[in-house]
Amino acid sequence: MAKVLITSNSKRDLWNILSIALLVAAGAWAQTVTQKPDEVVYKLAQNASMDCQFIHTPEQQVAKNPILYWHKITSLTQMTRLWPDPESPYKDRVDVLDSDRNSPNRSVLLKNVQWEDSTGKYECKLSYRAAKQDKRTKGSGVKLLIHDSMFFGLENETQLMCAVNVSRDDGFVLSLLQDGSKVFQKTIDPLHPSMSLPVTLSVILPLEKGKNYECQIHLGSTMIMSQPFQQPLETPGTLEKVLPEPAFLFVAILLVPITVLLALLTALLVLRR
Ligand SMILES: *[C@@H]1O[C@H](CO)[C@@H](O)[C@H](O)[C@H]1NC(C)=O
Ligand SMILES: *[C@@H]1O[C@H](CO)[C@@H](O)[C@H](O)[C@H]1NC(C)=O
Ligand SMILES: *[C@@H]1O[C@H](CO)[C@@H](O)[C@H](O)[C@H]1NC(C)=O
Ligand SMILES: *[C@@H]1O[C@H](CO)[C@@H](O)[C@H](O)[C@H]1NC(C)=O
């Protein structure tokens, strides 16, 4: 399941109102483009929604139909247009969520996210006319982080392994808990920068009988995924020894009413004579 670092809509609305209030109070009559949160995390192959809001007051006389652009900025010199562009490599993968061009909500959905989408950041930019002047305003960008599903199981009879592929970001933390306390923690090693995408975070630890294990992936302080490990069942030899007891008990319980019934029947027969 994808965990999105997004606050509730009502909180966001409040934030927008506050932003406008602050702008007006400061006398800064500028229109703003906000991109919040500045980081989202999705599972590989899911659809990622990236938020963008165009905030302005009626007094700012923003003309109708501002033009929306979304760019992927990979480096200072490299930029790919996501929207709108019939020639973009993204042309079939990007949808603008609100089709009303005058809506403040200029968020997009990037479909079927792949590891390569995790490089760089995505910028929302608006081109418009306000108070009879042409203007351009852009947001601060959003980073897209990606993770795959987690493998948590036996490496061999004595070792337990947890592994997960993630996009390159220092914020990802893999931790292993034994009976509720953390025994291992792993982050991307900044000293061994590999160009590979994705990066595998993994730990191996000796398996102890009767202990409970859990593997977790966090992004900063937010838990993204968690999986427990079930100890394999006891060997069949010990199971068989345990079984006769309840079976014997069951028979014993059944025997009680039968004995009572037999006694009653005998008593009846004796009385009839
Ligand atoms: C992504 O969106 C497309 C079209 O909107 C939909 O067909 C697809 O099922 C979605 N994929 C996931 C993983 O939700
Ligand atoms: C923007 O619009 C989309 C589609 O209507 C919606 O899912 C999303 O929550 C909206 N974002 C905000 C911040 O209102
Ligand atoms: C289990 O795997 C670990 C790590 O791969 C290895 O060091 C260990 O020798 C293996 N043990 C057995 C019994 O194969
Ligand atoms: C991580 O990715 C590599 C190759 O990209 C793959 O071979 C490996 O199975 C993946 N590991 C997990 C735990 O998904």
Coordinates of C-alpha atoms and ligand atoms in Angstrom, one line a residue:
M1 CA 0.0 0.0 0.0
A2 CA 1.3 3.4 -0.8
K3 CA 1.8 5.8 2.0
V4 CA 1.4 9.4 0.9
L5 CA 2.8 12.1 3.1
I6 CA -0.3 14.3 2.8
T7 CA -2.3 16.1 5.4
S8 CA -6.1 16.1 5.3
N9 CA -7.8 18.3 2.8
S10 CA -9.4 20.4 5.5
K11 CA -6.0 21.1 7.0
R12 CA -4.8 22.1 3.5
D13 CA -7.7 24.4 3.0
L14 CA -7.0 26.0 6.3
W15 CA -3.4 26.4 5.2
N16 CA -4.4 28.0 1.9
I17 CA -6.7 30.4 3.7
L18 CA -3.8 31.2 6.1
S19 CA -1.4 31.7 3.3
I20 CA -3.7 34.2 1.6
A21 CA -4.3 36.0 4.9
L22 CA -0.6 36.2 5.5
L23 CA 0.1 37.5 2.0
V24 CA -2.6 40.1 2.3
A25 CA -1.4 41.1 5.8
A26 CA 2.1 41.5 4.5
G27 CA 1.0 43.6 1.7
A28 CA 2.7 41.3 -0.7
W29 CA 0.2 41.3 -3.5
A30 CA 1.8 38.4 -5.3
Q31 CA 0.2 35.3 -6.6
T32 CA 1.7 32.1 -5.3
V33 CA 2.1 28.5 -6.5
T34 CA 2.4 26.1 -3.6
Q35 CA 3.5 22.4 -3.8
K36 CA 2.8 20.6 -0.6
P37 CA 4.1 18.2 0.6
D38 CA 7.5 18.7 -1.0
E39 CA 8.1 14.9 -1.0
V40 CA 5.7 12.0 -1.8
V41 CA 6.4 8.3 -1.6
Y42 CA 4.7 5.6 -3.8
K43 CA 5.1 1.9 -4.4
L44 CA 6.6 1.0 -7.8
A45 CA 4.0 0.8 -10.6
Q46 CA 1.4 2.8 -8.6
N47 CA -0.1 6.1 -9.7
A48 CA 1.5 9.1 -8.0
S49 CA -0.5 12.3 -7.3
M50 CA 1.6 15.5 -7.1
D51 CA -0.1 18.5 -5.6
C52 CA 0.0 22.1 -6.9
Q53 CA -2.2 25.0 -5.8
F54 CA -2.5 28.4 -7.4
I55 CA -3.3 31.0 -4.7
H56 CA -4.4 34.5 -5.3
T57 CA -7.0 36.9 -4.2
P58 CA -9.9 38.4 -6.3
E59 CA -8.2 41.9 -5.9
Q60 CA -5.3 40.6 -7.9
Q61 CA -7.4 40.5 -11.0
V62 CA -6.0 37.3 -12.3
A63 CA -7.3 36.8 -15.9
K64 CA -9.1 33.6 -16.7
N65 CA -7.4 30.4 -18.0
P66 CA -3.9 30.6 -16.6
I67 CA -1.5 28.2 -18.5
L68 CA -0.2 25.3 -16.5
Y69 CA 3.2 23.7 -17.0
W70 CA 4.7 20.7 -15.2
H71 CA 8.5 20.1 -15.6
K72 CA 10.8 17.4 -14.3
I73 CA 14.1 19.1 -13.3
T74 CA 16.9 16.6 -13.3
S75 CA 19.9 19.0 -13.1
L76 CA 20.6 22.7 -13.5
T77 CA 20.6 22.2 -17.2
Q78 CA 18.3 19.3 -17.8
M79 CA 14.5 19.7 -17.8
T80 CA 11.8 17.6 -19.3
R81 CA 8.3 18.9 -19.9
L82 CA 5.6 16.7 -18.4
W83 CA 2.6 18.9 -19.2
P84 CA 1.4 20.0 -21.7
D85 CA 3.4 18.4 -24.5
P86 CA 2.3 16.0 -27.2
E87 CA 5.9 15.1 -27.8
S88 CA 6.9 14.5 -24.2
P89 CA 7.9 10.9 -23.2
Y90 CA 5.3 11.5 -20.5
K91 CA 2.4 12.2 -22.8
D92 CA 0.4 9.1 -21.9
R93 CA 1.3 9.0 -18.3
V94 CA 0.2 12.4 -17.0
D95 CA -3.3 13.5 -16.2
V96 CA -4.4 16.9 -14.8
L97 CA -6.7 16.0 -11.9
D98 CA -9.0 19.1 -12.1
S99 CA -10.1 19.8 -15.7
D100 CA -11.3 23.3 -14.8
R101 CA -8.5 25.6 -15.9
N102 CA -9.5 28.2 -13.3
S103 CA -9.5 25.9 -10.4
P104 CA -6.7 26.6 -7.9
N105 CA -6.1 22.9 -7.9
R106 CA -3.5 22.2 -10.6
S107 CA -2.4 18.8 -9.3
V108 CA -1.4 16.0 -11.7
L109 CA -1.4 12.2 -11.6
L110 CA 1.8 10.5 -12.9
K111 CA 0.7 6.9 -13.8
N112 CA 2.7 3.7 -13.3
V113 CA 5.7 5.2 -11.5
Q114 CA 9.1 3.6 -12.4
W115 CA 12.5 3.9 -10.8
E116 CA 13.7 6.5 -13.3
D117 CA 10.9 8.8 -12.1
S118 CA 12.6 9.2 -8.8
T119 CA 15.5 11.2 -10.1
G120 CA 15.1 15.0 -9.9
K121 CA 12.1 17.0 -8.8
Y122 CA 8.8 18.0 -10.4
E123 CA 8.0 21.7 -10.7
C124 CA 4.6 23.3 -11.2
K125 CA 4.6 26.6 -13.1
L126 CA 1.8 29.0 -14.0
S127 CA 1.7 31.6 -16.7
Y128 CA -1.1 34.2 -16.4
R129 CA -2.2 37.8 -16.6
A130 CA -2.7 39.7 -13.4
A131 CA -3.6 43.5 -13.2
K132 CA -2.9 43.7 -16.9
Q133 CA 0.7 42.3 -16.6
D134 CA 2.0 39.0 -17.9
K135 CA 3.4 36.9 -15.1
R136 CA 5.0 33.5 -14.3
T137 CA 5.1 31.9 -10.9
K138 CA 6.4 28.5 -10.0
G139 CA 6.3 26.2 -7.0
S140 CA 9.3 24.9 -5.1
G141 CA 9.0 21.4 -6.6
V142 CA 8.1 18.0 -5.3
K143 CA 10.4 14.9 -5.0
L144 CA 9.0 11.5 -5.9
L145 CA 10.4 8.6 -3.8
I146 CA 9.7 5.0 -4.7
H147 CA 9.8 1.7 -2.9
D148 CA 9.1 -1.9 -3.9
S149 CA 7.5 -4.6 -1.8
M150 CA 9.5 -6.2 1.0
F151 CA 11.0 -9.6 1.2
F152 CA 11.2 -10.9 4.8
G153 CA 11.9 -14.6 5.2
L154 CA 14.4 -17.3 5.7
E155 CA 17.8 -17.0 3.9
N156 CA 18.6 -20.6 5.1
E157 CA 17.6 -22.7 8.1
T158 CA 19.5 -20.4 10.5
Q159 CA 19.4 -17.0 9.0
L160 CA 16.6 -14.5 8.5
M161 CA 16.7 -11.8 5.8
C162 CA 14.8 -8.6 5.2
A163 CA 15.3 -6.8 1.9
V164 CA 13.6 -4.0 0.0
N165 CA 14.4 -2.0 -3.0
V166 CA 14.1 1.8 -2.7
S167 CA 14.9 4.8 -4.8
R168 CA 18.1 6.7 -3.8
D169 CA 17.2 8.8 -0.8
D170 CA 18.9 9.2 2.5
G171 CA 15.6 9.3 4.3
F172 CA 14.8 5.6 3.8
V173 CA 15.5 3.5 6.9
L174 CA 15.2 -0.3 7.1
S175 CA 14.9 -1.6 10.7
L176 CA 14.6 -5.1 12.2
L177 CA 12.8 -5.6 15.5
Q178 CA 13.3 -8.7 17.7
D179 CA 10.6 -9.1 20.4
G180 CA 9.7 -5.4 19.9
S181 CA 13.2 -3.9 20.2
K182 CA 15.3 -2.7 17.4
V183 CA 18.3 -4.9 16.6
F184 CA 19.3 -3.6 13.2
Q185 CA 19.0 -0.4 11.3
K186 CA 20.2 0.3 7.8
T187 CA 20.2 3.4 5.6
I188 CA 21.6 4.0 2.1
D189 CA 25.4 4.2 2.5
P190 CA 26.5 7.6 1.3
L191 CA 30.1 6.5 1.2
H192 CA 29.4 4.0 -1.6
P193 CA 27.4 5.9 -4.1
S194 CA 26.4 3.6 -6.8
M195 CA 24.6 4.8 -9.9
S196 CA 22.2 1.9 -9.8
L197 CA 18.5 2.4 -9.5
P198 CA 17.1 1.0 -7.3
V199 CA 19.2 0.6 -4.2
T200 CA 18.7 -2.5 -2.1
L201 CA 18.5 -2.2 1.7
S202 CA 19.0 -5.5 3.4
V203 CA 19.9 -7.1 6.7
I204 CA 20.6 -10.7 7.6
L205 CA 20.4 -12.0 11.2
P206 CA 20.6 -15.3 13.0
L207 CA 17.2 -16.7 13.7
E208 CA 16.4 -17.6 17.4
K209 CA 13.7 -20.0 18.3
G210 CA 10.6 -18.6 20.0
K211 CA 11.4 -14.9 19.2
N212 CA 9.1 -12.6 17.2
Y213 CA 10.5 -10.6 14.4
E214 CA 9.3 -7.6 12.4
C215 CA 10.9 -5.7 9.5
Q216 CA 10.0 -2.0 8.9
I217 CA 10.7 0.7 6.3
H218 CA 10.5 4.3 7.5
L219 CA 10.9 7.5 5.6
G220 CA 12.2 9.9 8.3
S221 CA 9.8 9.2 11.1
T222 CA 6.9 8.0 9.0
M223 CA 6.4 4.2 8.7
I224 CA 5.8 3.1 5.1
M225 CA 5.7 -0.6 5.5
S226 CA 5.9 -3.3 8.2
Q227 CA 5.9 -7.0 8.0
P228 CA 6.1 -9.7 10.8
F229 CA 7.9 -13.0 10.5
Q230 CA 6.1 -16.1 11.6
Q231 CA 8.3 -18.7 13.1
P232 CA 7.9 -22.1 11.3
L233 CA 5.8 -24.5 13.3
E234 CA 7.4 -27.0 15.7
T235 CA 8.7 -30.2 14.2
P236 CA 5.9 -32.9 13.6
G237 CA 7.6 -35.2 16.3
T238 CA 6.8 -32.8 19.1
L239 CA 3.3 -32.1 17.7
E240 CA 2.3 -35.8 17.9
K241 CA 3.3 -36.0 21.5
V242 CA 1.0 -33.0 22.3
L243 CA -2.0 -34.3 20.3
P244 CA -3.1 -37.4 22.4
E245 CA -3.8 -35.3 25.4
P246 CA -6.7 -33.2 24.2
A247 CA -8.0 -36.3 22.2
F248 CA -8.0 -38.4 25.4
L249 CA -9.7 -35.5 27.3
F250 CA -12.4 -35.3 24.6
V251 CA -13.1 -39.1 24.8
A252 CA -13.3 -38.8 28.6
I253 CA -15.8 -35.9 28.4
L254 CA -17.9 -37.9 26.0
L255 CA -17.8 -40.9 28.3
V256 CA -19.4 -39.1 31.2
P257 CA -22.9 -38.6 29.6
I258 CA -22.7 -42.1 28.1
T259 CA -22.0 -43.6 31.5
V260 CA -24.8 -41.6 33.0
L261 CA -27.2 -42.7 30.3
L262 CA -26.2 -46.4 30.7
A263 CA -26.8 -46.1 34.5
L264 CA -30.2 -44.5 33.9
L265 CA -31.2 -47.3 31.4
T266 CA -30.1 -50.0 33.8
A267 CA -32.1 -48.3 36.6
L268 CA -35.2 -48.2 34.3
L269 CA -34.8 -51.8 33.4
V270 CA -34.5 -52.8 37.0
L271 CA -37.6 -50.8 38.0
R272 CA -39.7 -52.4 35.2
R273 CA -39.1 -55.9 36.5
Ligands
LIG1 C1 -3.6 4.2 -12.5 O1 -4.6 4.9 -13.2 C2 -5.1 4.3 -14.4 C3 -5.9 5.2 -15.2 O2 -6.4 6.3 -14.4 C4 -5.8 3.0 -13.9 O3 -6.3 2.4 -15.1 C5 -4.9 2.1 -13.2 O4 -5.6 1.0 -12.7 C6 -4.3 2.9 -12.0 N1 -3.3 2.0 -11.4 C7 -3.2 1.8 -10.1 C8 -2.1 0.9 -9.6 O5 -4.0 2.3 -9.3
LIG2 C1 -7.2 18.3 -6.4 O1 -8.1 17.6 -7.3 C2 -8.1 16.2 -7.2 C3 -9.1 15.7 -8.2 O2 -10.4 16.3 -8.0 C4 -8.3 15.7 -5.8 O3 -8.2 14.3 -5.7 C5 -7.3 16.4 -4.9 O4 -7.5 16.0 -3.5 C6 -7.3 17.9 -5.0 N1 -6.3 18.5 -4.2 C7 -6.6 19.4 -3.2 C8 -5.4 19.9 -2.4 O5 -7.7 19.8 -3.0
LIG3 C1 23.2 -19.1 6.0 O1 23.4 -17.9 5.3 C2 24.4 -17.1 5.9 C3 24.5 -15.8 5.1 O2 24.2 -15.9 3.7 C4 25.8 -17.8 5.8 O3 26.8 -17.0 6.4 C5 25.6 -19.1 6.6 O4 26.8 -19.9 6.5 C6 24.4 -20.0 6.1 N1 24.2 -21.1 6.9 C7 23.9 -22.3 6.5 C8 23.6 -23.4 7.5 O5 23.8 -22.6 5.3
LIG4 C1 15.9 -5.6 -6.1 O1 16.2 -5.3 -7.4 C2 17.0 -6.3 -8.0 C3 17.3 -5.9 -9.4 O2 17.0 -4.6 -9.7 C4 16.3 -7.7 -8.0 O3 17.2 -8.6 -8.5 C5 16.0 -8.0 -6.6 O4 15.3 -9.2 -6.5 C6 15.2 -6.9 -5.9 N1 15.1 -7.3 -4.5 C7 13.9 -7.2 -3.8 C8 13.9 -7.5 -2.4 O5 12.8 -6.9 -4.4

